XYZ file of C-alpha atoms in Angstrom:
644
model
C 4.458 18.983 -29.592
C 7.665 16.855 -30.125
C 6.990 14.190 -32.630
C 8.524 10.887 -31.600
C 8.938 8.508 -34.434
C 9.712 5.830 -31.843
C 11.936 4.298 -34.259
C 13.988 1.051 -32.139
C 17.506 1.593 -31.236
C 20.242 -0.631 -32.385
C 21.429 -1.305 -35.622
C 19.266 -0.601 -38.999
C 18.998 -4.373 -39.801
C 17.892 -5.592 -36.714
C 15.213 -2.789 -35.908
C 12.240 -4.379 -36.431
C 13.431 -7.981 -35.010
C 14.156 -6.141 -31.913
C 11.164 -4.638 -31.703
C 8.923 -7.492 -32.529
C 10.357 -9.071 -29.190
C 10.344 -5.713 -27.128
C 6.618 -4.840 -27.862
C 4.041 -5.934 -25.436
C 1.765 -8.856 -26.384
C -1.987 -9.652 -25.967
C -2.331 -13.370 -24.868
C -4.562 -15.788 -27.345
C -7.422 -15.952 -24.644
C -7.683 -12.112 -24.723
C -7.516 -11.073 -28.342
C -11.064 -12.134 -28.833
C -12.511 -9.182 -25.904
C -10.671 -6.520 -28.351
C -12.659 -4.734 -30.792
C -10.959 -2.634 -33.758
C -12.341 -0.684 -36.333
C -10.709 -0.922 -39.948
C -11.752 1.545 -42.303
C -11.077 0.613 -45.821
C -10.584 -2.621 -47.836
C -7.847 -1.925 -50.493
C -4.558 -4.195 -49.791
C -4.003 -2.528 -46.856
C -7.469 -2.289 -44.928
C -8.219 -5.875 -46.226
C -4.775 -7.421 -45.234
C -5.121 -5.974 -41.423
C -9.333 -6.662 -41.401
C -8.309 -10.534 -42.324
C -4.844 -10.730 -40.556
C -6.078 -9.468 -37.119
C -9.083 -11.326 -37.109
C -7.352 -14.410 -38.133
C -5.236 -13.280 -34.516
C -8.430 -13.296 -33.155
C -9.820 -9.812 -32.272
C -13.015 -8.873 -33.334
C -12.716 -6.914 -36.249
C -15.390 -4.367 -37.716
C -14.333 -3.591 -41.526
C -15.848 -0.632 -43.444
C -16.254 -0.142 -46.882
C -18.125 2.728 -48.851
C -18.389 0.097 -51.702
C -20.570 -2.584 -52.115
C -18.192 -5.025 -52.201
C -14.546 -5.020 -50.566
C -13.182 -6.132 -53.820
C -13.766 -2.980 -55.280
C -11.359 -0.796 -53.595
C -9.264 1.292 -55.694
C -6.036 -0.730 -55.168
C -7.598 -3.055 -58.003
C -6.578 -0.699 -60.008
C -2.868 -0.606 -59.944
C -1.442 -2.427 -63.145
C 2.712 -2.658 -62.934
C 3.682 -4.848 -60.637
C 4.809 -4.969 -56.686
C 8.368 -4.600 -55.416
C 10.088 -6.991 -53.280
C 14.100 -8.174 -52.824
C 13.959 -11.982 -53.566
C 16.963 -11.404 -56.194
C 15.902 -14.418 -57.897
C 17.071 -13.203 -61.162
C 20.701 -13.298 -59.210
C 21.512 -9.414 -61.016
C 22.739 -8.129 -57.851
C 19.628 -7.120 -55.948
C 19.291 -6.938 -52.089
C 17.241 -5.827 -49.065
C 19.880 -3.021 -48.778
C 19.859 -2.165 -52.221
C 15.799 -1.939 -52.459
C 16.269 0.157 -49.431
C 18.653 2.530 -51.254
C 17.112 2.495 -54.093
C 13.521 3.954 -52.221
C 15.635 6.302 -49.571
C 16.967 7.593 -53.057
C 13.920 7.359 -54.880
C 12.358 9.551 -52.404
C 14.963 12.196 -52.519
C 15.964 11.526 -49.118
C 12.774 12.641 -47.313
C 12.062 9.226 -45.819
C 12.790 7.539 -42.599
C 15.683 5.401 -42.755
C 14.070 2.871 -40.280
C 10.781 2.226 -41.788
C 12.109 2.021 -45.414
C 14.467 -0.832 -44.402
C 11.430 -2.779 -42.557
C 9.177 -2.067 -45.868
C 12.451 -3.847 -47.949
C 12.794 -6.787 -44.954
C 9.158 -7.626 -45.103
C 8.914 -7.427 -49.284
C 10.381 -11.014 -49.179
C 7.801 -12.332 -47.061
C 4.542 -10.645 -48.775
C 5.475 -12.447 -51.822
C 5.481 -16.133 -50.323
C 2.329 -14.810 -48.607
C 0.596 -13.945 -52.062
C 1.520 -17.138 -53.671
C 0.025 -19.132 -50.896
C -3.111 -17.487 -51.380
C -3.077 -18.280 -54.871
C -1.958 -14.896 -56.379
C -1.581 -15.709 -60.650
C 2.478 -13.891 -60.602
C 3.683 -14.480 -63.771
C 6.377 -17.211 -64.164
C 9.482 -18.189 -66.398
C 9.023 -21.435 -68.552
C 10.666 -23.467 -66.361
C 7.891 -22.440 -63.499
C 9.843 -20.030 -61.244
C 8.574 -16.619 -60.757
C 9.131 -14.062 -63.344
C 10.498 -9.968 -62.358
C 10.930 -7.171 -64.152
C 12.425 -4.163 -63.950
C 10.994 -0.809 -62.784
C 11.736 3.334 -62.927
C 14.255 4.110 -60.007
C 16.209 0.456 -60.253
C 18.802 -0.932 -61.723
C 17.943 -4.435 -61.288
C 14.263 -6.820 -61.857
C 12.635 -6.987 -58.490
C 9.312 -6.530 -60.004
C 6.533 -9.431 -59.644
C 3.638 -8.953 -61.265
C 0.024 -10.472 -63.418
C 0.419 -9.075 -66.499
C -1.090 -5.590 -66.314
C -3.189 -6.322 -63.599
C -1.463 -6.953 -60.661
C -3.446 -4.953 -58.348
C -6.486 -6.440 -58.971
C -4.812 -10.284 -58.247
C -3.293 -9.068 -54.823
C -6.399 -7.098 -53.457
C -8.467 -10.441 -55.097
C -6.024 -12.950 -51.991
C -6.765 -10.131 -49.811
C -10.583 -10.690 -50.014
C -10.342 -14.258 -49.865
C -8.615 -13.802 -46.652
C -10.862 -11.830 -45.625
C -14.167 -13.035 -46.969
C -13.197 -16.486 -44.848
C -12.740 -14.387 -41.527
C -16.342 -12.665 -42.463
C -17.484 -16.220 -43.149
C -16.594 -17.179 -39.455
C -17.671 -14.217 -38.058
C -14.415 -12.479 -37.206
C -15.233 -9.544 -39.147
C -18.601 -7.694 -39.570
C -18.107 -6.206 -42.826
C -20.212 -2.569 -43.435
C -20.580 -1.957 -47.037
C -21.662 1.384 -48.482
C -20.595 2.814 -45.169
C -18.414 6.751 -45.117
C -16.889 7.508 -42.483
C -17.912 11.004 -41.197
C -15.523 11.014 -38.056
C -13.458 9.810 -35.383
C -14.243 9.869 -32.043
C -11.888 10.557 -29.360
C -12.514 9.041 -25.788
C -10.362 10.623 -22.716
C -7.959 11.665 -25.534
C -8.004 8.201 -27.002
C -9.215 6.741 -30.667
C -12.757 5.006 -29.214
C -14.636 4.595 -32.566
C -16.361 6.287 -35.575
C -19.551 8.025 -36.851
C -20.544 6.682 -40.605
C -23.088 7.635 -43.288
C -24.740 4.608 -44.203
C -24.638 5.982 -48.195
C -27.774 4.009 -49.231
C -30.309 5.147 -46.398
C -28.323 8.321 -45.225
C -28.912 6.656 -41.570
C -25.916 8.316 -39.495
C -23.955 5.555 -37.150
C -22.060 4.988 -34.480
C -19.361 2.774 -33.998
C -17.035 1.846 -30.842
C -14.098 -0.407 -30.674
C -10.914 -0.564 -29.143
C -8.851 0.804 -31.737
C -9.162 2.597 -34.983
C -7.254 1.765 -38.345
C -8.017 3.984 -41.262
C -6.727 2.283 -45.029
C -8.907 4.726 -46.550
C -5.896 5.478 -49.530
C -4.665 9.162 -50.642
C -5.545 12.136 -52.090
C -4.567 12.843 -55.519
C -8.319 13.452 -56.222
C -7.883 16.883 -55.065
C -7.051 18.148 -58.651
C -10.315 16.714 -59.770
C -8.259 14.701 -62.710
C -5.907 12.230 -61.919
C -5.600 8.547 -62.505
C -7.473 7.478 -58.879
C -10.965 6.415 -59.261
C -13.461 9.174 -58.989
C -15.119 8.050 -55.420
C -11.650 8.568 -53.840
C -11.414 10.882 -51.373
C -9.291 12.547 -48.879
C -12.523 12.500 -46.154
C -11.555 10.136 -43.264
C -7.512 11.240 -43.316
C -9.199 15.251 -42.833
C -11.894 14.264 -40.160
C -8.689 12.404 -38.057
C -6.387 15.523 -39.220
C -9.350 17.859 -37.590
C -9.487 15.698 -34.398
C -6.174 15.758 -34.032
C -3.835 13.577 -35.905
C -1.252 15.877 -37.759
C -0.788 15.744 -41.775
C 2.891 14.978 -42.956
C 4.091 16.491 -46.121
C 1.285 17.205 -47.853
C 2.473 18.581 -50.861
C 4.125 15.648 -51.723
C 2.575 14.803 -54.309
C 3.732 12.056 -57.121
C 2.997 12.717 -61.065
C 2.995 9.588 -63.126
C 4.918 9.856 -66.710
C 2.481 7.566 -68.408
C -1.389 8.429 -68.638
C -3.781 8.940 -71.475
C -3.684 12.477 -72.760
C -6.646 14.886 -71.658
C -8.818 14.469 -74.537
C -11.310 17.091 -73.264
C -13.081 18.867 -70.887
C -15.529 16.573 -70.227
C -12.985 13.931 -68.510
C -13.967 13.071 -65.047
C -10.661 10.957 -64.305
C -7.219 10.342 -66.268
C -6.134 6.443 -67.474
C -3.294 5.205 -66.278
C -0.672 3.045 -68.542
C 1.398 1.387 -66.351
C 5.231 2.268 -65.377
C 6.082 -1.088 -66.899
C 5.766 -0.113 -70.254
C 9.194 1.853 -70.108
C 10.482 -1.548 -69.569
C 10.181 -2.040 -73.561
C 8.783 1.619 -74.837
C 10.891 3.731 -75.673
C 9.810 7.429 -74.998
C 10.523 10.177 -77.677
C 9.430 13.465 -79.462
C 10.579 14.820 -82.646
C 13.849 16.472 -83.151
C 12.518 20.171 -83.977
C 9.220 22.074 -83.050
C 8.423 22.371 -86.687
C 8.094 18.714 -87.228
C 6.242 18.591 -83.885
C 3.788 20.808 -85.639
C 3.248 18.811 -88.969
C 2.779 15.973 -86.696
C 0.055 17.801 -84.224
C -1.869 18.913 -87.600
C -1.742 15.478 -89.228
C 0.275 16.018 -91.896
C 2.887 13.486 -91.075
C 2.781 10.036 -88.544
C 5.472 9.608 -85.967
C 6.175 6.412 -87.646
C 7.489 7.891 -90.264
C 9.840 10.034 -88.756
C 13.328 9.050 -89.249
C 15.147 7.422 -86.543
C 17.591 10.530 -86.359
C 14.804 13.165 -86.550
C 13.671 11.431 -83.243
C 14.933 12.706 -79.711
C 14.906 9.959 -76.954
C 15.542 12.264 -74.959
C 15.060 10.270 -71.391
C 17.984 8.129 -73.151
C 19.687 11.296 -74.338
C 19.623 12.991 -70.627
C 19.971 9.859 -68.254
C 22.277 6.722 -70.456
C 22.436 4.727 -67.040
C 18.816 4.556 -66.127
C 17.425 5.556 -69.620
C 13.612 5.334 -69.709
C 13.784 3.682 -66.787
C 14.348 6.775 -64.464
C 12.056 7.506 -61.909
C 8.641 9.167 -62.251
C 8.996 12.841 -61.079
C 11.835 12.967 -63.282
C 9.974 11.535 -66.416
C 7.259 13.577 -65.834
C 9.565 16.619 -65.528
C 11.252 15.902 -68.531
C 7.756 15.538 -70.686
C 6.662 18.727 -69.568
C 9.996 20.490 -70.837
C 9.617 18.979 -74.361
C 6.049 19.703 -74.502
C 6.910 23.625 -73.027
C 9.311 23.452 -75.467
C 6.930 22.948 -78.669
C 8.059 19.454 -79.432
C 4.780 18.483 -77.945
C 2.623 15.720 -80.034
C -1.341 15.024 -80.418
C -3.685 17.222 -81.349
C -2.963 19.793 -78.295
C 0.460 19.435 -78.130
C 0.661 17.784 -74.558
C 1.936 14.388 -75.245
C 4.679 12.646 -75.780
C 5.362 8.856 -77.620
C 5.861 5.607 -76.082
C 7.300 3.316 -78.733
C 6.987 -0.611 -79.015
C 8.238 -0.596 -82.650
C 11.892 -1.893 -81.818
C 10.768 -4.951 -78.840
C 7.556 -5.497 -81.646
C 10.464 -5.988 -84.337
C 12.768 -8.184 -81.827
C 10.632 -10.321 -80.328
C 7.174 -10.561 -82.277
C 3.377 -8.717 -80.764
C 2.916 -12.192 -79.622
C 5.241 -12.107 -77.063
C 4.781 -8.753 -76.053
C 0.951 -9.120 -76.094
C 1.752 -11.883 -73.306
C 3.574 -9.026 -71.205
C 1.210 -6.112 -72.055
C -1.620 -7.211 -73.912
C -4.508 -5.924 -71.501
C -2.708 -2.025 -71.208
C -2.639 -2.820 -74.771
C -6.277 -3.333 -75.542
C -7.460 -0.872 -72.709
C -5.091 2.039 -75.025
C -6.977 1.022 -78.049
C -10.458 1.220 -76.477
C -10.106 4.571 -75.064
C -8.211 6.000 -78.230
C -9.187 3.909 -81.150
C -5.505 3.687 -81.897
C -3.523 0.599 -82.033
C -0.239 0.370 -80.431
C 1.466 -2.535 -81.817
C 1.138 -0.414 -85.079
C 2.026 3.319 -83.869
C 3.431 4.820 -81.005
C 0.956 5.272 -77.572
C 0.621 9.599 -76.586
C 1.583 9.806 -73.034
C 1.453 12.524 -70.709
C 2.089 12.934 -66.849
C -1.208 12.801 -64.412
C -1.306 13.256 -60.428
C -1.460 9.555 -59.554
C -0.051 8.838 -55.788
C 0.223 10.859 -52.539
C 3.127 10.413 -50.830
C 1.898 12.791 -47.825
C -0.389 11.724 -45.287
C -1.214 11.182 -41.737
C 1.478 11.439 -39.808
C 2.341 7.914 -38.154
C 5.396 6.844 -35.793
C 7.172 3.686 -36.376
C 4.352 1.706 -34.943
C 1.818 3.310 -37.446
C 0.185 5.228 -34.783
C -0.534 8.588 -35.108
C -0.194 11.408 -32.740
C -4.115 10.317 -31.643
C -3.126 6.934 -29.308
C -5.400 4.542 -30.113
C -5.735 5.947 -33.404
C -3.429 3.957 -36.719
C -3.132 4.907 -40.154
C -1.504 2.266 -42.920
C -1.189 2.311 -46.821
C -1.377 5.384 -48.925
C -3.376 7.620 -46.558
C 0.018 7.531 -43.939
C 2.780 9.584 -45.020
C 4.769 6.748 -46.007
C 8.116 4.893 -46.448
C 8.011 6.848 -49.715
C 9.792 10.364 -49.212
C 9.308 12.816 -52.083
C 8.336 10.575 -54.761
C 7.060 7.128 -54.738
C 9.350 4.380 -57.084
C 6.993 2.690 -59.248
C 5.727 -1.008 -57.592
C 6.326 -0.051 -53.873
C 2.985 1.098 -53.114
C 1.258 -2.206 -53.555
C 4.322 -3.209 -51.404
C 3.819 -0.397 -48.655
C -0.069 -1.670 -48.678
C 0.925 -5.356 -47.790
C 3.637 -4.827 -45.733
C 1.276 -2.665 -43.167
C -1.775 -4.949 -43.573
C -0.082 -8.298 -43.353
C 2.979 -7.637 -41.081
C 3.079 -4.353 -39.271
C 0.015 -3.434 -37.615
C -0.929 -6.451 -36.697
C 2.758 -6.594 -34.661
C 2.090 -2.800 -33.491
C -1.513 -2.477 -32.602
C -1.261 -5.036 -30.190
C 1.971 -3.599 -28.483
C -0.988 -0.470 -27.538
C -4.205 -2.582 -26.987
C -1.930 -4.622 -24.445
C -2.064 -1.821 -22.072
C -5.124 -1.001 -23.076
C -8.093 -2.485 -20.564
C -10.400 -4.721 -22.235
C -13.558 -3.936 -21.179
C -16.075 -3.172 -23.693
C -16.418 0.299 -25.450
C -19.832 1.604 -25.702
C -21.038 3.992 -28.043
C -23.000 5.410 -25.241
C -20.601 7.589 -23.989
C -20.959 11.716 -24.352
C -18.396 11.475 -26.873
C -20.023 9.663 -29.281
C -23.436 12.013 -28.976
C -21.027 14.961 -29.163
C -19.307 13.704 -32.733
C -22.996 12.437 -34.072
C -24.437 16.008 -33.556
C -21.669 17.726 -35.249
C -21.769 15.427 -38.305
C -25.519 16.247 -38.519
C -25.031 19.472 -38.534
C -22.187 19.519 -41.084
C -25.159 17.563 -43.546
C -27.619 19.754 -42.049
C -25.631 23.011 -43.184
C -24.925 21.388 -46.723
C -28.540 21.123 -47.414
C -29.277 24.352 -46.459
C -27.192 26.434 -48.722
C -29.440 26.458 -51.535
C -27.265 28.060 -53.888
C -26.293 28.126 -57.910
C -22.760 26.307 -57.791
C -23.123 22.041 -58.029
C -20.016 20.213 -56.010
C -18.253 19.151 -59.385
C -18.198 22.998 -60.252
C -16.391 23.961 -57.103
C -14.068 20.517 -57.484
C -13.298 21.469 -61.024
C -12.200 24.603 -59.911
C -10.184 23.827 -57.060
C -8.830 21.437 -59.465
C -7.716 23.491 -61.990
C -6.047 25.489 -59.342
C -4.335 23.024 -57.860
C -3.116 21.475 -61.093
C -1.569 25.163 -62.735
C 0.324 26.524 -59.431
C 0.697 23.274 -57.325
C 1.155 20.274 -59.757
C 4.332 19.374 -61.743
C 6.511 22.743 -60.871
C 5.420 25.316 -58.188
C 6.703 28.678 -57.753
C 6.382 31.114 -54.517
C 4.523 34.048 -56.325
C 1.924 31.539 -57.807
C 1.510 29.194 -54.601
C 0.485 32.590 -52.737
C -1.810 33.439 -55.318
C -3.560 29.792 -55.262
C -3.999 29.933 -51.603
C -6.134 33.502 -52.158
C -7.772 32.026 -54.963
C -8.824 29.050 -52.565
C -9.845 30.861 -49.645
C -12.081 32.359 -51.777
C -13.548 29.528 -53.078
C -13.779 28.056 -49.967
C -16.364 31.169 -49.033
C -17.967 30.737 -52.027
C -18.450 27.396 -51.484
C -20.384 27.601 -48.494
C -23.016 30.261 -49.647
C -23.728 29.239 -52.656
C -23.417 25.593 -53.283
C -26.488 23.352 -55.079
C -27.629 20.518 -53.323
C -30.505 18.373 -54.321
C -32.486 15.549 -52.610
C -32.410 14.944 -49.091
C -30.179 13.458 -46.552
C -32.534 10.873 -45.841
C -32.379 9.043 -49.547
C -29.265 7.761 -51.590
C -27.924 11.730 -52.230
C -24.571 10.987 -54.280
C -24.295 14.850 -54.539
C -24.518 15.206 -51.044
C -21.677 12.764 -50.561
C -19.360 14.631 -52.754
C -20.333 17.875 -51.448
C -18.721 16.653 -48.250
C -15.668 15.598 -50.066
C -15.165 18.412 -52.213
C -15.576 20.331 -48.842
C -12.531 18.616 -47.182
C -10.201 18.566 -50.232
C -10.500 22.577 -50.455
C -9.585 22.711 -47.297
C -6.369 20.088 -48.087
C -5.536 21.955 -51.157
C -4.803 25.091 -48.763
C -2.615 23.089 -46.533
C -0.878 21.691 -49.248
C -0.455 25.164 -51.093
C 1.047 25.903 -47.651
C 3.276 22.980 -46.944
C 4.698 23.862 -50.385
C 5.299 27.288 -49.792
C 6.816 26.571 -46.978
C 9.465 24.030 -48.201
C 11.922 26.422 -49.598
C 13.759 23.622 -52.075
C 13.106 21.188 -54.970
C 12.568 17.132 -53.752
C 11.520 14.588 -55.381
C 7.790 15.457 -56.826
C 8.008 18.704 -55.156
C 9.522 20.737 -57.879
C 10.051 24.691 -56.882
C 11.133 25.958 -59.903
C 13.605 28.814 -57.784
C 15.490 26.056 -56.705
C 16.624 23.683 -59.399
C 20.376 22.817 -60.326
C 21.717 23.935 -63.728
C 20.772 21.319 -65.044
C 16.986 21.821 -64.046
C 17.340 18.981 -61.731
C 15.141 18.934 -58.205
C 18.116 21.389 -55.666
C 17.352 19.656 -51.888
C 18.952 22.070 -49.402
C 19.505 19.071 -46.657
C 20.462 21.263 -43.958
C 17.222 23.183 -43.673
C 14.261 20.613 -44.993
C 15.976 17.600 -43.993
C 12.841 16.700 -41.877
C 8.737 15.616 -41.804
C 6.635 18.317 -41.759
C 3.928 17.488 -39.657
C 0.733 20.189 -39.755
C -1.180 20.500 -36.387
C -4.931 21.522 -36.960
C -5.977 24.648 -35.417
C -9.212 25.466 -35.570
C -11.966 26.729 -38.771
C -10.333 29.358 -40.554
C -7.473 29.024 -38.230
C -3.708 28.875 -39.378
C -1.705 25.348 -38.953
C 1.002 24.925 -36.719
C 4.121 23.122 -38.279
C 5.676 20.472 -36.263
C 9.424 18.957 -37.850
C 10.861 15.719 -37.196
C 14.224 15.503 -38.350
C 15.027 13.059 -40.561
C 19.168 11.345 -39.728
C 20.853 9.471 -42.589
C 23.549 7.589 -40.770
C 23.238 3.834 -43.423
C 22.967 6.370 -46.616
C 25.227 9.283 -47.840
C 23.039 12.208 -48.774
C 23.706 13.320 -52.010
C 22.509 15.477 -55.473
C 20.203 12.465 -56.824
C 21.630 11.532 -60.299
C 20.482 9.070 -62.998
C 22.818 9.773 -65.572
């Protein structure tokens, strides 16, 4: 199949104004005989529920929370992106274009990237009319600050709890639209599937998760917000109920997954403390803004320190190596995440490793503490602050925090054109659970940014460009479609139950976790990607003879639910195993350690991977087909990425 982006001729800046005019409208009168289906409530899902009801469709928004406002985007801490250069230091929409075409390691489309920078201006005036808390300068104008990947402070943010005040205006937005009956919201609803009508997104089949009563729902259109996938290697900084479920049921129906080994690592997360952990802590990016990241000098003073026998905070300034400051003077700490996280990992390989297993690293406030008071930073930082000291009974503002890199973002995803359509018409994908304006690595800030920018001002542009010429008579779940996808998510439960076996789902998502995390995580090689992708089509046979179910299907069954998860993300892990394997070059967070400069840096090889790799589904058991749309650089010069 060729993949058309349909990316808008003309030049870069005046893409999307172009194609604002050029795309077809649906008059006032008409919006309100148009059903759509959102699925997912984060800043994304909520933003398009509540902006294209407030257009007037009819909108049917679907949650498997009990509340919208818990969606995981509550969780992000640092901040969110956008080029208002109000701190006059040089900043642009070009430059935050550059800086996330670069950030990504050149594997993102030029077009969408500089619509994601254009729109950044306007989600902030949007957030502040809603009442968003952004923190602000004495004199009452908006505070930034700055970010890994940038140069300059384009950063707005609450404190350390910026996601939670953006996703908090997205639910008032759209709790006013449920108020006037706009939007039927469906809490504690998974979706199971997509159904496809004449070759056409017509609706969904859901597991209502308290009663286990399977659903059917019809609309118009279909936009899944349903967020990424990092919980694949069972730890990582997302929230333990997310899942990679409604992205794999599309994939399987026939919307092709983009790049999905692209993975992101985050430099800053608690430590594992232990093999009990269910999920990894995130410390925001914005603490490099004032930490400053170190390990001792020599491995035998990383050893007295790991067995207690002296505190980092009494090692000698020049027995220290800041070695992010060492390696990259320009950018400093302040360089992007893949190549923090890279960097940790070589210190700790190295033996200069702190904490009690030697898989940390420091993240020191002594010298901003000494200039400026715990006062003041406490006003920047003191929730990450307190949450650190809660979850490690050590203080910070008194010795250095122990970070380590955890899988935090997916920058793969469902592959979408410039409308944020997929290759299933009819069927949309926005947010983290596309493949993104983010190329290999996401900068830190743009993801709340991406989120926004497709809830508030993209879809509800494109989706109506396709419902247009769509006819608006109603969709009825009566069609043989809809009994065809019903009966084939029964059975799916049906067979779960059945298995009876010895093995629980967190046993087979530990495992598959612990695969992904050794021979697809931070550095990937050919001979070990091969071997995880035996290893996982074994597990995947295991899985379904001898997997441990209890209950019933007709009951609240929380093991049932992530039995069907667990299910999907083996099957994931093997693409992604495969889409890494198959990328013959270092980008961004995809890090093959054959091809690395001598410097160890990430070696792209532009003339071969210079494209989206876009995996067609098959069939069970059934090898992918890789589609590649070329990527073409004609505003940025492609070049080794460089920090220094």
């Amino acid at each position: 199949m060729i993949l058309d982006s349909k990316i808008p001729e003309g030049p870069l800046a005046e893409k999307w104004e172009k194609h604002k005019f050029n795309v077809k409208l649906v008059n006032p009168a008409n919006k309100r005989k148009y059903d759509v289906i959102v699925v997912g409530t984060g800043l994304a899902g909520g933003a398009a529920a509540a902006s294209l009801a407030e257009l007037g469709y009819n909108v049917k928004a679907f949650t498997y929370h009990d509340s919208p406002r818990r969606a995981h985007s509550i969780a992000a801490q640092g901040g969110i992106n956008a080029a208002k250069n109000y701190q006059n230091d040089g900043d642009s929409v070009f430059r935050l274009f550059y800086d996330t075409i670069k950030g990504g390691d050149y594997r993102a489309r030029e077009a969408n990237v500089y619509r994601l920078a254009q729109v950044s201006v306007n989600i902030i005036d949007q957030c502040v009319a809603q009442g968003v808390p952004f923190a602000r300068e004495y004199g009452g104008l908006l505070a930034n600050r700055s970010f890994g990947g940038a140069q300059v402070s384009r950063t707005f943010y609450a404190r350390g709890q910026t996601g939670q005040q953006l996703l908090l205006g997205a639910y008032s937005a759209l709790s006013r639209q449920i108020a006037y009956g706009k939007v039927k919201m469906y809490t504690r609803s998974e979706m199971l599937d997509v159904v496809i009508v004449d070759g056409q997104a017509r609706g969904i089949i859901t597991r209502n998760l308290i009663t286990g009563e399977i659903e059917k729902h019809a609309a118009h259109a279909v936009v899944l917000a349903t967020g990424g996938y990092g919980n694949v290697f069972y730890l990582s900084t997302n929230a333990m109920y997310c899942n990679a479920t409604a992205a794999w049921r599309a994939h399987k129906k026939g919307a092709y997954f983009a790049n999905p080994c692209f993975t992101q690592i985050h430099p800053t997360c608690i430590p594992v403390s232990g093999d009990y952990q269910s999920k990894l802590t995130l410390m925001s990016e914005s603490l490099r803004n004032d930490g400053r990241v170190w390990v001792p000098k020599t491995v035998e003073m990383a050893e007295r320190v790991r067995q207690g026998q002296i505190k980092p905070q009494d090692i000698a300034e020049d027995d220290r190596d800041y070695f992010l400051e060492r390696k990259y003077p320009a950018f400093g700490n302040l360089v992007p995440r893949d190549v923090a996280s890279r960097n940790a990992k070589q210190m700790c390989d190295e033996g200069r490793g702190v904490g009690s297993t030697g898989l940390a690293v420091y993240l020191d406030f002594s010298e901003i503490i000494k200039r400026t008071g715990a006062e003041a930073v406490s006003q920047k930082y003191g929730n990450l602050f307190a949450m650190y000291e809660k979850i490690t009974d050590e203080d910070p503002y008194k010795q250095p925090m122990r970070i380590y890199p955890a899988v935090h973002y997916t920058m793969g995803g469902l592959w979408v054109d410039y409308n944020l359509q997929t290759t299933v018409p009819g069927l949309y994908a926005t947010g983290e659970c596309n493949f993104s304006d983010h190329g290999a690595n996401r900068l830190g800030a743009s993801a709340l940014m991406q989120g926004l920018a497709d809830g508030y001002f993209v879809i509800p542009y494109t989706i109506g460009d396709y419902l247009a010429q769509t006819p608006p008579k109603p969709v009825s779940t009566d069609d043989a479609a809809f009994a065809t996808a019903e009966a084939d998510v029964r059975g799916r439960v049906q067979k779960l139950m059945s298995i009876n076996g010895t093995r629980t789902p967190d046993d087979f998502h530990k495992h598959l976790g612990n695969l992904m995390w050794e021979y697809c995580g931070m550095a990937r090689t050919a001979e070990g990607l091969k071997f995880a992708k035996a290893e996982i089509q074994k597990l995947r046979r295991e899985f379904w003879s001898d997997l441990k179910l209890t209950g019933s299907n007709d009951e609240l069954n929380q093991a049932l639910e992530k039995a069907g998860r667990v299910a999907d993300f083996i099957e994931l892990g093997e693409l992604m195993v495969d889409d890494a394997l198959a990328r013959n070059e270092s980008c961004g967070g995809h890090f093959r350690e054959e091809y690395q400069t001598p410097e160890g840096e990430a070696l792209r090889d532009d003339e071969n991977f210079a494209y989206v790799a876009a995996w067609q589904y098959t069939g069970d058991n059934q090898p992918e087909i890789l589609n590649k749309e070329p990527l073409q650089f004609e505003n940025v010069k492609l070049t080794q990425r460089s920090y220094k």
